[in-house]
Structures are given as structure tokens and as C-alpha cells.
XYZ file of C-alpha atoms in Angstrom:
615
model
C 20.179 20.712 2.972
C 17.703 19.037 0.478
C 15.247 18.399 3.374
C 15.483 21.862 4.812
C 14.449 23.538 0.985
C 11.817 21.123 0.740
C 10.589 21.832 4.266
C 10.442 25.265 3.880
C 9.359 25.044 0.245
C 6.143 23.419 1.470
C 5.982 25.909 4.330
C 5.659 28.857 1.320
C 3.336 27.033 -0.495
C 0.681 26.607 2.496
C 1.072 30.868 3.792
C 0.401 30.961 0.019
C -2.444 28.547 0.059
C -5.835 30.731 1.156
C -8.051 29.161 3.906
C -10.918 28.704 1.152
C -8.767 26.464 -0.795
C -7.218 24.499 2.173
C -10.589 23.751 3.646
C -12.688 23.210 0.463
C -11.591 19.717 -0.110
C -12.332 18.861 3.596
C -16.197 20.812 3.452
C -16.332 18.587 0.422
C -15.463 15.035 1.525
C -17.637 16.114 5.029
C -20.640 16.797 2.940
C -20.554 14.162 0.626
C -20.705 11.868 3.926
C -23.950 13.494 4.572
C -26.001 13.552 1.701
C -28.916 11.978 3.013
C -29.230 14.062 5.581
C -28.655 17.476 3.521
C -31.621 15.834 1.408
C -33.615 15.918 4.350
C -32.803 19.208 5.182
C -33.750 20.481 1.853
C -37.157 18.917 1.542
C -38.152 20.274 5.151
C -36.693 23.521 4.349
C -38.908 23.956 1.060
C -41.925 22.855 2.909
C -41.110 25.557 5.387
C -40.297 28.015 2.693
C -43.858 27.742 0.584
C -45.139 29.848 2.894
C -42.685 32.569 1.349
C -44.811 32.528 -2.150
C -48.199 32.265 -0.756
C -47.136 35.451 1.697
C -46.753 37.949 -1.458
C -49.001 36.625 -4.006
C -52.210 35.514 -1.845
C -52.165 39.380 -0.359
C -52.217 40.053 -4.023
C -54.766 37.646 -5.014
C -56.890 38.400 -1.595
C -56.499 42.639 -2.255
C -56.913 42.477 -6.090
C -59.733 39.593 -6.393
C -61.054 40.085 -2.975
C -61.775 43.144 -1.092
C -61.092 45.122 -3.842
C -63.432 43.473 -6.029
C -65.625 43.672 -3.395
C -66.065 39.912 -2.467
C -65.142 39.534 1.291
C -65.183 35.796 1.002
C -62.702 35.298 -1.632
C -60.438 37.950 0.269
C -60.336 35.838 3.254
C -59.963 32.567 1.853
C -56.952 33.681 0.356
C -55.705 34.870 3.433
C -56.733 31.403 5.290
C -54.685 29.780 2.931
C -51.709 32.186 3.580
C -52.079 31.607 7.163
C -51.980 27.959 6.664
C -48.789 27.894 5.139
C -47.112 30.130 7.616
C -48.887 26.972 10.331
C -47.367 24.465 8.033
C -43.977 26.191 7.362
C -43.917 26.406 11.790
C -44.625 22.763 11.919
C -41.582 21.984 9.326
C -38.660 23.720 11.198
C -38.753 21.066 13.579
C -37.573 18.540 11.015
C -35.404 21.313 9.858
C -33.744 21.582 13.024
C -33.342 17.923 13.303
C -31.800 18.275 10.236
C -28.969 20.253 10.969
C -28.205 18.904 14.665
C -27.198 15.712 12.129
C -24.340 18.371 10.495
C -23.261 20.421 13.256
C -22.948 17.773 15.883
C -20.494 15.545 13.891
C -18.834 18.515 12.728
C -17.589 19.300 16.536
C -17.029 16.158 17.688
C -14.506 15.955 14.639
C -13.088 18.989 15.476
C -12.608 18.161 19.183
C -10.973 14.519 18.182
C -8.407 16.498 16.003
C -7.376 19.234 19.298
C -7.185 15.810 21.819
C -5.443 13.816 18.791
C -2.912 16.591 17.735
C -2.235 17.721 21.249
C -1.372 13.886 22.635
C 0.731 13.330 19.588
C 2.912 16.130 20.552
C 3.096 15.284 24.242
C 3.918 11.923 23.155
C 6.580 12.675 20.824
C 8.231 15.334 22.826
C 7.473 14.721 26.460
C 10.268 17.093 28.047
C 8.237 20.242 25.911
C 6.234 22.598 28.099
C 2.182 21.902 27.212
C 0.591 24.449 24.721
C -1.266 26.487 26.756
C -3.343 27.929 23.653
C -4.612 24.611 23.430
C -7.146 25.549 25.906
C -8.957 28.002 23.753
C -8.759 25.963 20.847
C -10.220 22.985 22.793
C -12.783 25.111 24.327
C -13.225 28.772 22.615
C -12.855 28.124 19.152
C -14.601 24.705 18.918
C -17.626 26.541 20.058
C -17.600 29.013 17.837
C -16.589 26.780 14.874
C -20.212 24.687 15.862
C -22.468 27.580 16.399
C -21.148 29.611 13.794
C -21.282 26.210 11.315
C -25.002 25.785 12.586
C -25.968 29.930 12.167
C -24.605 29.403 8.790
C -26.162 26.166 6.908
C -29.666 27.846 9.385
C -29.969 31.101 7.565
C -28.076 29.970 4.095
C -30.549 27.089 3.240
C -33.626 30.016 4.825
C -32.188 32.461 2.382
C -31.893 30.176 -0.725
C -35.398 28.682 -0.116
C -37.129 31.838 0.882
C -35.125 34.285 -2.219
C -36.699 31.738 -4.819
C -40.240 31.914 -3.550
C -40.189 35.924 -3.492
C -38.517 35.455 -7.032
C -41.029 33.803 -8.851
C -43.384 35.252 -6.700
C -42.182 38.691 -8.334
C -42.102 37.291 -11.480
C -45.941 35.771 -11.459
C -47.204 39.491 -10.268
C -44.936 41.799 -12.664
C -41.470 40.789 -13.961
C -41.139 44.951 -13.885
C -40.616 44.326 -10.294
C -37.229 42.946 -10.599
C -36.188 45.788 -12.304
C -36.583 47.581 -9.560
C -35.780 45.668 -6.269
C -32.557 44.074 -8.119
C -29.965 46.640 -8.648
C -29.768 48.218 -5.157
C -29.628 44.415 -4.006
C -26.593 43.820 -6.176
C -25.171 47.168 -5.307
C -25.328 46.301 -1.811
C -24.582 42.478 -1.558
C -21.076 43.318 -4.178
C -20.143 45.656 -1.391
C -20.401 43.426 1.498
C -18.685 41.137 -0.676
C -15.928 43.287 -0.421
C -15.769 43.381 3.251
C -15.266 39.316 3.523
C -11.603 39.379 2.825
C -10.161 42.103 5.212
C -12.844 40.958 8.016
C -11.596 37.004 7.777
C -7.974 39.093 8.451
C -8.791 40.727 11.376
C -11.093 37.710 12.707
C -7.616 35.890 12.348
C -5.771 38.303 14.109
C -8.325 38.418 16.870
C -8.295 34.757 17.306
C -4.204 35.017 17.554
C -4.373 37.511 19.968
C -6.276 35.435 21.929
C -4.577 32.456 21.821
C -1.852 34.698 22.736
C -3.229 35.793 25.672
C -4.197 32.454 26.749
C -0.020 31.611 26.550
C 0.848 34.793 28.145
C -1.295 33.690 31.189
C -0.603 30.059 31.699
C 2.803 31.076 31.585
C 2.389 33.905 34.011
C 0.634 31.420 36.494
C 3.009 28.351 36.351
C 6.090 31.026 36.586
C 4.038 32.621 39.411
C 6.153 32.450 42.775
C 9.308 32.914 40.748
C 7.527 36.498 39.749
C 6.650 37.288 43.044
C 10.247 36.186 44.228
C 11.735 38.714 42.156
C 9.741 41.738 42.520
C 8.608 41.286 38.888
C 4.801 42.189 39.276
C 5.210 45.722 37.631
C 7.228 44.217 34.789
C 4.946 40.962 34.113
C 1.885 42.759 34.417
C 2.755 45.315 31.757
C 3.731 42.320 29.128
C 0.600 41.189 29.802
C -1.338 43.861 29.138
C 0.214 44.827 26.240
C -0.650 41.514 24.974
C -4.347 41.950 26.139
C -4.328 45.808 24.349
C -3.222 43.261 21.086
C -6.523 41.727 21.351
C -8.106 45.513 22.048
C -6.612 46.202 19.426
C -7.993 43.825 17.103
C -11.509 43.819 18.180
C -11.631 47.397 17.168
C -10.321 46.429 14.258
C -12.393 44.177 13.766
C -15.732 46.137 14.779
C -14.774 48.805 11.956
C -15.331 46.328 9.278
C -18.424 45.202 11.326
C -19.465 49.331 10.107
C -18.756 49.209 6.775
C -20.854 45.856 6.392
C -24.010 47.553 8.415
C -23.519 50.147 5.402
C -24.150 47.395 3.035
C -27.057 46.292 4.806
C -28.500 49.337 4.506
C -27.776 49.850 1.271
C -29.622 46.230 -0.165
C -32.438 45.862 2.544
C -33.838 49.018 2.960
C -33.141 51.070 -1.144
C -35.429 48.812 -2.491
C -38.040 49.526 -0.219
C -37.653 52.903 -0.747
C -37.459 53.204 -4.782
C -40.436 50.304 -4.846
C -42.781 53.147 -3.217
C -41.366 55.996 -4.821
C -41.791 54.486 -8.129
C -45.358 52.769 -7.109
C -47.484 55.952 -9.314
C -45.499 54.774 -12.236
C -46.088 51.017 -11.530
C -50.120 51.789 -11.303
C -50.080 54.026 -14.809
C -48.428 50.648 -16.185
C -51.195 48.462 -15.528
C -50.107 47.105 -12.600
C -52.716 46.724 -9.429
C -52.978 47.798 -6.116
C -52.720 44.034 -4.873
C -49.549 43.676 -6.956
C -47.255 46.636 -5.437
C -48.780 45.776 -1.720
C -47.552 42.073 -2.617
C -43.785 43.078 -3.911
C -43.904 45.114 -0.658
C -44.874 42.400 1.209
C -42.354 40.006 -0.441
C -39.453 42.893 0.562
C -40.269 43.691 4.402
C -41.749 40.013 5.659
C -39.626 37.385 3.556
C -36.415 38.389 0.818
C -35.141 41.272 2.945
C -35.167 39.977 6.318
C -33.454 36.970 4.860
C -30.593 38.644 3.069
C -30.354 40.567 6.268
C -29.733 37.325 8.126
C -27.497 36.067 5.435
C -25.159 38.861 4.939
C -25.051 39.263 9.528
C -24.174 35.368 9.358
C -21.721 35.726 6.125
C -20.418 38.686 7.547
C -19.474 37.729 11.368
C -20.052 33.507 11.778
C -19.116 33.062 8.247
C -15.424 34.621 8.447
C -15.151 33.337 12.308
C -15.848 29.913 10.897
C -13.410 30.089 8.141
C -10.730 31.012 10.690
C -11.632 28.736 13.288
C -11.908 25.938 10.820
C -8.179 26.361 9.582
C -6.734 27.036 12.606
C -7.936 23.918 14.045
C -7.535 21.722 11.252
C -4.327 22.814 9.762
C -2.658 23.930 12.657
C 0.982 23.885 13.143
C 1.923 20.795 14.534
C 4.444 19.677 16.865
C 7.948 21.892 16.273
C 10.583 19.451 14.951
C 13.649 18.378 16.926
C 16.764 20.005 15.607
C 19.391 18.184 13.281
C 21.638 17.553 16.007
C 20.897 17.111 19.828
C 23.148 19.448 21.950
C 26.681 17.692 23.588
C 25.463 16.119 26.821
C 26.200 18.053 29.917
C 29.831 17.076 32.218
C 30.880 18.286 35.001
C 33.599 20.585 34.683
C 35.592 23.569 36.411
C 33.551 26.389 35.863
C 33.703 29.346 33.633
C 34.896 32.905 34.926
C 32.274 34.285 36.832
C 31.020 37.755 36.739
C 31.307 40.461 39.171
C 29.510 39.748 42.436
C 29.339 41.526 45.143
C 31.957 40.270 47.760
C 31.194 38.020 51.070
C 27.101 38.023 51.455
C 24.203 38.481 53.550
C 24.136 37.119 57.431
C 20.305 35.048 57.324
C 19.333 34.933 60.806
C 15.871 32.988 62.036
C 14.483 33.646 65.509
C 12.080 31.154 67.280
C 10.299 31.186 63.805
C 6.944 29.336 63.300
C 4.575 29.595 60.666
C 1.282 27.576 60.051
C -1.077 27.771 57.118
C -3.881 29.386 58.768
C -4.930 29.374 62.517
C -5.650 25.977 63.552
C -3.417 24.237 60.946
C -0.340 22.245 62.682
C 2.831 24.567 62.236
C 4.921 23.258 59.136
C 7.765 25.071 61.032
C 8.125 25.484 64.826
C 10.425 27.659 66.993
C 12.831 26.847 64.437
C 16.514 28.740 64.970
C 19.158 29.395 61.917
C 21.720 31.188 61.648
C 23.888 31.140 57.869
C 27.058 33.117 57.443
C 28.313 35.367 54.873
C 28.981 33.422 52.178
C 27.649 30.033 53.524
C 26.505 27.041 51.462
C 23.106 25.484 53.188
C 21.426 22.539 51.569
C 17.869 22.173 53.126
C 16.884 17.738 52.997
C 13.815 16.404 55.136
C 10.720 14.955 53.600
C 8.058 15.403 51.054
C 5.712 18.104 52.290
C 7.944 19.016 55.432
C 8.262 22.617 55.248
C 11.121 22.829 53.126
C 9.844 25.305 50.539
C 7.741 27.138 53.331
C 11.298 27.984 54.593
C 12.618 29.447 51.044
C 9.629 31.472 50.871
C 10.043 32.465 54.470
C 13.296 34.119 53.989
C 12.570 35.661 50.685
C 9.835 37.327 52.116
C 6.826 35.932 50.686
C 5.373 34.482 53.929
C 5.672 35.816 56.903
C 5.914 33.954 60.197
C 3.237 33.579 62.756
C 6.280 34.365 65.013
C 9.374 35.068 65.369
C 11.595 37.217 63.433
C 13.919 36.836 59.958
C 16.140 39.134 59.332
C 18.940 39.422 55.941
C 22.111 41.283 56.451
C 20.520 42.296 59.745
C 16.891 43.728 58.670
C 13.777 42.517 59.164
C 13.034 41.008 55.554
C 9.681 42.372 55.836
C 10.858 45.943 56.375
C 9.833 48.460 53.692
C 13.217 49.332 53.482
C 12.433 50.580 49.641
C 14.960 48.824 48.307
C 13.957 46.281 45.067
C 13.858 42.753 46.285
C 15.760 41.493 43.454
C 18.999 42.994 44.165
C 18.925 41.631 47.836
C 18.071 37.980 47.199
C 16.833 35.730 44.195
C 14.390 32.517 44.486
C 14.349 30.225 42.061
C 11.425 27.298 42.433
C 11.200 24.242 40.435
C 8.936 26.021 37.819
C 10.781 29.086 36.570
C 9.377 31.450 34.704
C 10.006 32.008 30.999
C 8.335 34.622 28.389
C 8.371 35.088 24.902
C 11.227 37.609 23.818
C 14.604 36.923 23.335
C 16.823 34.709 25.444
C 19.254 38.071 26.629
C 15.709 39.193 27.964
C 15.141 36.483 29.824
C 18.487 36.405 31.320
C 18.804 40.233 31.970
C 15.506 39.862 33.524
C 17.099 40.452 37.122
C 19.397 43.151 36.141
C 18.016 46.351 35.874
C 21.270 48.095 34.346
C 22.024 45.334 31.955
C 25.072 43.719 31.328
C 27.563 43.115 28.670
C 27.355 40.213 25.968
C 30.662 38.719 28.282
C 29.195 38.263 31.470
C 26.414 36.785 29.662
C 28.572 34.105 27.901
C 30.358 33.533 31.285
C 27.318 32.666 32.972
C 25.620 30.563 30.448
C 29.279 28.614 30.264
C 28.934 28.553 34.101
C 25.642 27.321 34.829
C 25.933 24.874 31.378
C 23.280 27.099 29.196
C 25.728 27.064 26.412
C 24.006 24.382 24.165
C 20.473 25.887 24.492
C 21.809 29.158 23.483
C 23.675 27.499 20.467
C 20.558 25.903 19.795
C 18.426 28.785 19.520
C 20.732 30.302 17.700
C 22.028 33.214 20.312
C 21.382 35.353 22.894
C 19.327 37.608 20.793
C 17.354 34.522 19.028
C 13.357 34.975 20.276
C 12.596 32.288 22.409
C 9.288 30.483 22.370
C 8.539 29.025 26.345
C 5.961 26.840 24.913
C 9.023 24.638 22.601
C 11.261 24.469 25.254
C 11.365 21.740 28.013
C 11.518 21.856 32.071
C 14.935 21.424 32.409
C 16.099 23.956 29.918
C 13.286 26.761 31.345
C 15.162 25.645 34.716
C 18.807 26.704 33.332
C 17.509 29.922 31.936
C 16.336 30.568 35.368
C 19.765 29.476 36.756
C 21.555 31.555 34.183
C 19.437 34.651 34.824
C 20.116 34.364 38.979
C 23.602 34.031 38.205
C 23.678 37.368 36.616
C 21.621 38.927 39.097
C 23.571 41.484 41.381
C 21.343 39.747 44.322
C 23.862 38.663 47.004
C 21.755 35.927 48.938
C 20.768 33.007 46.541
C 17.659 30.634 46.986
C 17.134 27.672 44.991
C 14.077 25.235 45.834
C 14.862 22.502 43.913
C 15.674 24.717 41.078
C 17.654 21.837 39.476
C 15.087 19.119 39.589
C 14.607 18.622 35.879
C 18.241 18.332 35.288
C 20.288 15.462 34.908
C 22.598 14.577 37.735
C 25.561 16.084 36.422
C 23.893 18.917 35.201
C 22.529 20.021 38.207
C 26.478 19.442 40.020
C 27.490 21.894 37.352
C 25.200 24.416 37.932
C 25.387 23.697 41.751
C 29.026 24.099 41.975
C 28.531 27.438 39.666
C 26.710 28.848 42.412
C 28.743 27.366 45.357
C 31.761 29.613 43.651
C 29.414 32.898 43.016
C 30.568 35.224 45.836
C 27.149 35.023 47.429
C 25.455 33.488 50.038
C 23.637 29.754 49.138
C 20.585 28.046 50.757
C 19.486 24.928 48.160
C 16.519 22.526 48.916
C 18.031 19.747 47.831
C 16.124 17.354 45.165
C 19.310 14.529 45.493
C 21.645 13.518 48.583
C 24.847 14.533 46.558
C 23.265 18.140 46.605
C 23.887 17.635 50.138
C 27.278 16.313 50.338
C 28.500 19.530 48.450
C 27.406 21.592 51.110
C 29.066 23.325 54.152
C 26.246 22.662 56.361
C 23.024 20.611 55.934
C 20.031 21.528 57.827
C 17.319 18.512 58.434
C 13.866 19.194 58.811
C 11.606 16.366 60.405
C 8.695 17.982 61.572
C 8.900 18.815 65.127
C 12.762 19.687 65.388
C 15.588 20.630 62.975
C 19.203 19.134 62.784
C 22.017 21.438 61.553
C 25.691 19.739 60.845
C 27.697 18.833 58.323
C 27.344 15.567 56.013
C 29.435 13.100 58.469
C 27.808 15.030 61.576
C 24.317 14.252 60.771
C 24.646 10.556 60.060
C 25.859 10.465 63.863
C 23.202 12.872 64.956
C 20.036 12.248 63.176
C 18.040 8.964 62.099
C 15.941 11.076 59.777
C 18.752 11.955 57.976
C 20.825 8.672 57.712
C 17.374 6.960 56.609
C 17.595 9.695 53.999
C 20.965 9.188 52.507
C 20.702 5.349 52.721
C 17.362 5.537 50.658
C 18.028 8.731 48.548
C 20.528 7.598 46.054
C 21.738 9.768 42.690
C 20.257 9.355 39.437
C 23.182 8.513 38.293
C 26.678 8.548 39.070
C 28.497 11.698 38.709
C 32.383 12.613 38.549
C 34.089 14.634 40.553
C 32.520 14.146 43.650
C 35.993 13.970 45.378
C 36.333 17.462 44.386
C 36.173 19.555 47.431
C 33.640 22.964 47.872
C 35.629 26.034 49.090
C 36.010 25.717 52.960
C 34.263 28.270 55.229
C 34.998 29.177 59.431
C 31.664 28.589 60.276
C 30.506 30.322 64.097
């Protein structure tokens, strides 16, 4: 109890925690690292920047003492020396640049060492967990835009301090009356893009969310990807995932209206002073001021202190809050989800529970001379192959790595279709627009099921378009040995996370979810290989007893001992019999169960499956 009040003690205190004050220590500590090199920066920067003085206040000098005065030469000499600095201040960005390649670069690679390091630390400490898809934008997306946006920053933020003090005391050695007029609207206008930091570093946050979001939402989409298909699901996926990709819509027009109200800023302090400096240039010239010295505070506004502040307040404004962001997602992060208090009772085999309503018997599967081939002159994975599975019928499909074995799942569920020959279910051609949903004729589940974020009765009800009651959904997670997961997470209408849970518990979610399904004619492709030996008997036998017809590829040999019939592919002919048949019958398949021996050894083998009459 202590440790869960201080856990989630410290969790308040870091939502309360701002992402200034998380990440100023760290800027702090980085920078002190690198003082020699933001020394170097600074002295090529204010060689760069002297060019900013001489811009103003040589125009001045060349106007006012030069071609005003009417001596050409002095006019152009002061020019030639303005000129000379802008040559000089060219030749200085180069060690400027050099400069901040020694910030930005170390910056990244720190940044990428922390992804790598955080995401092998979880992978290491919980190996079972799914991998964080998100941690492909982090890796990728937002390490990018943490380094350019870094390197926009410290470019225009040492340009701005630099150039702003030349056109300062350039001001200030013309006519200190100057300030008085180019400072207020600058102060009206930089306070009110001030204002516009917080809410934008909100909605760059939300944006980045949303995209990490989306990221998820697709890498689970396209590892769960045959088990959609299977199911008929394409409707129903792709509108979660565009709602999720409307999220990030959504935010980007959020996003872009703050964008507005900062452009209304920039109006406000780059291009007011321009205007009141010539409006109020009659008075300026009744004060005593020259010619030269309003064409020079004009000169400092357009060519050097308000293209700068324009820079600064774009960069502030859009790489400024994206860097903030970035910077604290990546480097305070949550990190791997902690293991709960106690681990869940292991898994025995057992009777199991009450099933739900099924429909009674099942579908005839029939194969006709069936071969199929992965394109035209590939050798045929299946050839003139023959099946027939009753009613109700438990099949186990063995043979090889690679031998056609999932082909043939995806064969009768309808997502290939033979090169020739015909497959038909109940006594239709399964590739018959018959208009009838997929789902509630048969259900595949592969060996990567798919799992989205909502709650767990979601997930399970995923198959059932009418629903059904909180019973049958306790009966089937009892059946197919769910019931610690769902304890776990803390019910059926706990949200579920797909990215915290492992293989073999996104497998009995999938289990638990065909069980429920109305779909007479069950296909499992070695739905149960992440479970433990006498998990997978559990959920096996479950199914065996589910009014229903059964075809499992089997990923262990006692899958194939509780079966009614075992079909053996090899290749160029298939073997059907039962267990004691086939080791008379077939070398492939005595080779197999001699070599292919359980994981461990499981009770209750000598229970027997329900008998069938089989044609």
C-alpha cells in the first residue's frame, strides 16, 4: 500500500512538473559540457554581426557627411566600409556553422542512445510484451525534429541577440529619440506572441500524441492483418483508424490556429514600427535630427532588427514549442509498465466451463482436386488435394515448416482462392457472393491475432454483431482460460492497452472472442502457439466441445492426438487417418511424432475427445 501512494505520489508530482522545469536542469548540465564551443560560437557570431552597426550608421554617416554634404568620396568610402563588413560577416558564418554542428550533432546522437537504450531495457525486462510500435516515430520522427528544430533555434537566437544589440546602440549613437519610437509596438507585439507559447506547446503535444497514436494504430493493424481480413473486419478497422488519423486532423488545425494568432503578432512588432518611424519622420527632422539619421533607423528596421525578430519569434513560435515537446517526450518518457503485484494462477487443464449457445452440428468442408501455387510458375504448395470434414469434425492439420499448412486455412476461409478445383462450406462455393458476413460462417484465427485499444468486452464482442450478455462472456473466458487476464486488467470493461500485453495473452483474447462468435466452422492456424502446453489443451479441448466444426494446424503432436482425424501434408500427397492409422500409413508422420515432442508434459491426456461416425 505504502509503495502504491508513493508511486502514484511521484506520478502527480511529474503531470504537475512543466516541461520547462523538467528539462532545464538537463539544457543546463548539456551546455555546461560545451562551453568552449558556445565561446566559439559567440565570437564568430559577433564578427558576423558587426556588419549589423556599420549597416545603419555608415548610411547615416555616408548620406549626412557624404552626398549630402556634397563630398562623393566620403559618401562612398563609407559605404565601402559597409560593404566590407557585410564580406566579412559572409566569411564568419562558416565558423558559425561549424559552431553549432558541435551542439546539434551531440544533442541527437544523445537523444537516439536514450530511444535504443530505453526501448532494449524494456524488451529485456519484459520479453513476452508486444514491441512499442510508437517507438518508430520517436526513433525516427521526433529525433529529427528535436535536431533541426534545436539547430533553427541556437541559428536565429544567437543572430537575433547579436544583430538586436548592434541596431541598439546603433539607434542610440544616431538619436536615443529613436527608441522611443520603434520600442513600444515591439513590446506590444513580442508580449503577445508571448502569450501564444503556452497553448501552442499544448497542441504541439497533442499533435505529437496523435501521431504516435497513429503509428500504434497501424503496426497493430498490420501485424493483426490476416486475422482482419479473416473476419470481414475491413469496414470496422478502417473506421478506428481513421478516426484516429481525424485525431491528428484534428490537432493540426488546432494547431495552425495558434500558428494565426502568432502571424498577428508578427505583424504587429515588425511592420508598426516601420510605419509610426515614417509617419513621425516630419517631427524627427523639426527636432534636429538629419536626413541620414531617419534613413539609418529605417535601415536598421527593414535590413537587420526586424527581419531578425521575425526569424526569432517563426523559430520561438513553431521549432521552439516542437522542441520543448519533443525533448520531454523523449527524455522523460514513460518507461516500461510495471509487472503487477501478483502474477496470475498458472493455467491447468480442467473440464471446461458451460459453453454458450452455438449453433448445433456444423458446416460439411468439402475440397475438390484443389491446387493452388503462388503465382504461375511457382511449384504448387497444394496439389489435387481431396478433403472432405463432417459436421462437427475435429481436423488437426501436421506436415512441415513451410508445407502448405496455412495456405490450406486461408484456402477454406476464403482468402485465397485455388488455381483449381473447387471448396465449398455447408455446400457453397466459399467464394460465392452469397451476401452473407463472413464472420458468422467461419472464424480464422492465425498465430498473430489482432488486438486494439478499447476495452477487453470490445475485443471479445468483436465477432458478434448483436452482442452478448456479461454470462456468456464469463463462460467463455472460463472456457478458453482468459479468466486471469481479465482479473488482471481489472474486467471486462477495463481499457486494454495491446502494446502491454504479451503474445500469448493477445492469442487468448483471440480464442475468447472466436468462442463467442456465432461462426459455426472454426479455423485455428496455430492460434495457440504462444501458450504453454497446458494452456493451449485447455483452450483446445474448449473448442473440441463448442458445437462447431474444428480444423487446427497443429503447433505440438498432442494437438494431434486430440483429434478425430489428422490430415498430413508432405508436399506431393496428403495422408488422412486417425493418430494410430497414420503411424502405420505414413513415414512423414511417424518421423513427426517421434521428433515432435510436448513442451512439457500435460495431464489428462487419457481423457478422451467426444467420438464422431466419420463417412
Amino acid at each position: 500500500m505504502t509503495t502504491a501512494t508513493t508511486a502514484t505520489t511521484a506520478t502527480t508530482a511529474t503531470k504537475a512538473t512543466t516541461p520547462t522545469a523538467r528539462l532545464l536542469p538537463k539544457a543546463r548540465r548539456f551546455l555546461r559540457r560545451r562551453i568552449r564551443v558556445l565561446l566559439l560560437l559567440a565570437g564568430w557570431s559577433l564578427l558576423e554581426s558587426a556588419h549589423t552597426f556599420l549597416g545603419g550608421y555608415g548610411l547615416a554617416k555616408a548620406l549626412d557627411q557624404g552626398f549630402l554634404a556634397g563630398h562623393t568620396g566620403v559618401g562612398l568610402a563609407w559605404l565601402g566600409v559597409t560593404a566590407l563588413a557585410v564580406v566579412v560577416g559572409g566569411l564568419a558564418g562558416r565558423g558559425v556553422f561549424r559552431g553549432l554542428a558541435g551542439l546539434v550533432e551531440p544533442l541527437r546522437d544523445g537523444l537516439v542512445r536514450q530511444v535504443v537504450s530505453r526501448s532494449l531495457t524494456q524488451a529485456v525486462s519484459h520479453p513476452a510484451r508486444a514491441a512499442d510500435s510508437a517507438v518508430v516515430s520517436r526513433l525516427t520522427n521526433q529525433t529529427e525534429i528535436a535536431r533541426d528544430s534545436f539547430a533553427g533555434l541556437v541559428l536565429v537566437a544567437r543572430s537575433f541577440v547579436f544583430t538586436a544589440a548592434g541596431a541598439v546602440l546603433g539607434l542610440l549613437s544616431l538619436a536615443p529619440e529613436l527608441l522611443l519610437i520603434v520600442v513600444p509596438p515591439l513590446a506590444a507585439g513580442l508580449l503577445l506572441f508571448l502569450a501564444t507559447l503556452r497553448p501552442m506547446a499544448a497542441r504541439q503535444r497533442a499533435f505529437l500524441q496523435a501521431d504516435e497514436d497513429l503509428s500504434t494504430q497501424f503496426g497493430a493493424v498490420a501485424e493483426g492483418l490476416r486475422d482482419v481480413v479473416a473476419c470481414g473486419a475491413q469496414q470496422r478497422t478502417a473506421q478506428r483508424a481513421y478516426g484516429v488519423i481525424e485525431d491528428e486532423a484534428r490537432a493540426a488545425r488546432q494547431l495552425a490556429g495558434w500558428a494565426a494568432v502568432r502571424c498577428l503578432a508578427l505583424g504587429l512588432a515588425g511592420q508598426l514600427p516601420i510605419l509610426l518611424l515614417l509617419v513621425t519622420a516630419p517631427w524627427l527632422l523639426r527636432q534636429g535630427l538629419t536626413p541620414g539619421a531617419v534613413l539609418g533607423a529605417l535601415a536598421y528596421l527593414t535590413q537587420s532588427l526586424l527581419p531578425a525578430l521575425h526569424t526569432l519569434m517563426n523559430a520561438l513560435g513553431s521549432a521552439g514549442t516542437r522542441l520543448l515537446v519533443v525533448l520531454d517526450r523523449l527524455t522523460t518518457g514513460p518507461g516500461p509498465a510495471p509487472e503487477p503485484d501478483t502474477a496470475p494462477p498458472p493455467l491447468t487443464a480442467q473440464e471446461p466451463a458451460p459453453r454458450i449457445p452455438a449453433p448445433p452440428g456444423g458446416p460439411r468442408v468439402e475440397l475438390r482436386e484443389v491446387t493452388f501455387a503462388y503465382g504461375p510458375a511457382a511449384q504448387p504448395v497444394l496439389h489435387d488435394l481431396d478433403l472432405s470434414v463432417e459436421p462437427g469434425e475435429h481436423l488437426v492439420v501436421v506436415g512441415p515448416s513451410g508445407i502448405g499448412k496455412s495456405t490450406l486455412t486461408a484456402l477454406i476461409a476464403g482468402l485465397l482462392a485455388p488455381g483449381r478445383g473447387e471448396i465449398s462450406v455447408s455446400g457453397r462455393p466459399v467464394h460465392t457472393r452469397s451476401g452473407t458476413d463472413p464472420s458468422q460462417l467461419r472464424v480464422l484465427i492465425p498465430q498473430q491475432a489482432y488486438v486494439f485499444s478499447g476495452t477487453l468486452r470490445e475485443n471479445l464482442l468483436y465477432l458478434c454483431p448483436d452482442g452478448a450478455p456479461t454470462p456468456a462472456l464469463e463462460a467463455a473466458s472460463d472456457a478458453v482460460g482468459l479468466d486471469p487476464l481479465v482479473s488482471r486488467l481489472g474486467g471486462f470493461d477495463a481499457p486494454l492497452d495491446p502494446g502491454a500485453l504479451s503474445q500469448g495473452e493477445r492469442q487468448l483474447i483471440a480464442l475468447g472472442r472466436a468462442y463467442l462468435s456465432p461462426a459455426p466452422l472454426v479455423l485455428l492456424d496455430e492460434a495457440t502457439c504462444h501458450l504453454d502446453p497446458a494452456a493451449e489443451m485447455r483452450a483446445e479441448r474448449a473448442f473440441a466441445e463448442r458445437p462447431g466444426t474444428l480444423i487446427v494446424v497443429a503447433h505440438r503432436i498432442t494437438s494431434a492426438r486430440r483429434a478425430d482425424r489428422i490430415l498430413v501434408l508432405d508436399g506431393t500427397r496428403a495422408t488422412c487417418g486417425t493418430h494410430e492409422e497414420l503411424l502405420e500409413r505414413s513415414p512423414l508422420y511417424r518421423d513427426l511424432a517421434g521428433s515432435w515432442q510436448p513442451d512439457a508434459p500435460e495431464h489428462g491426456e487419457h481423457l478422451s475427445v467426444k467420438s464422431r461416425s466419420l463417412s
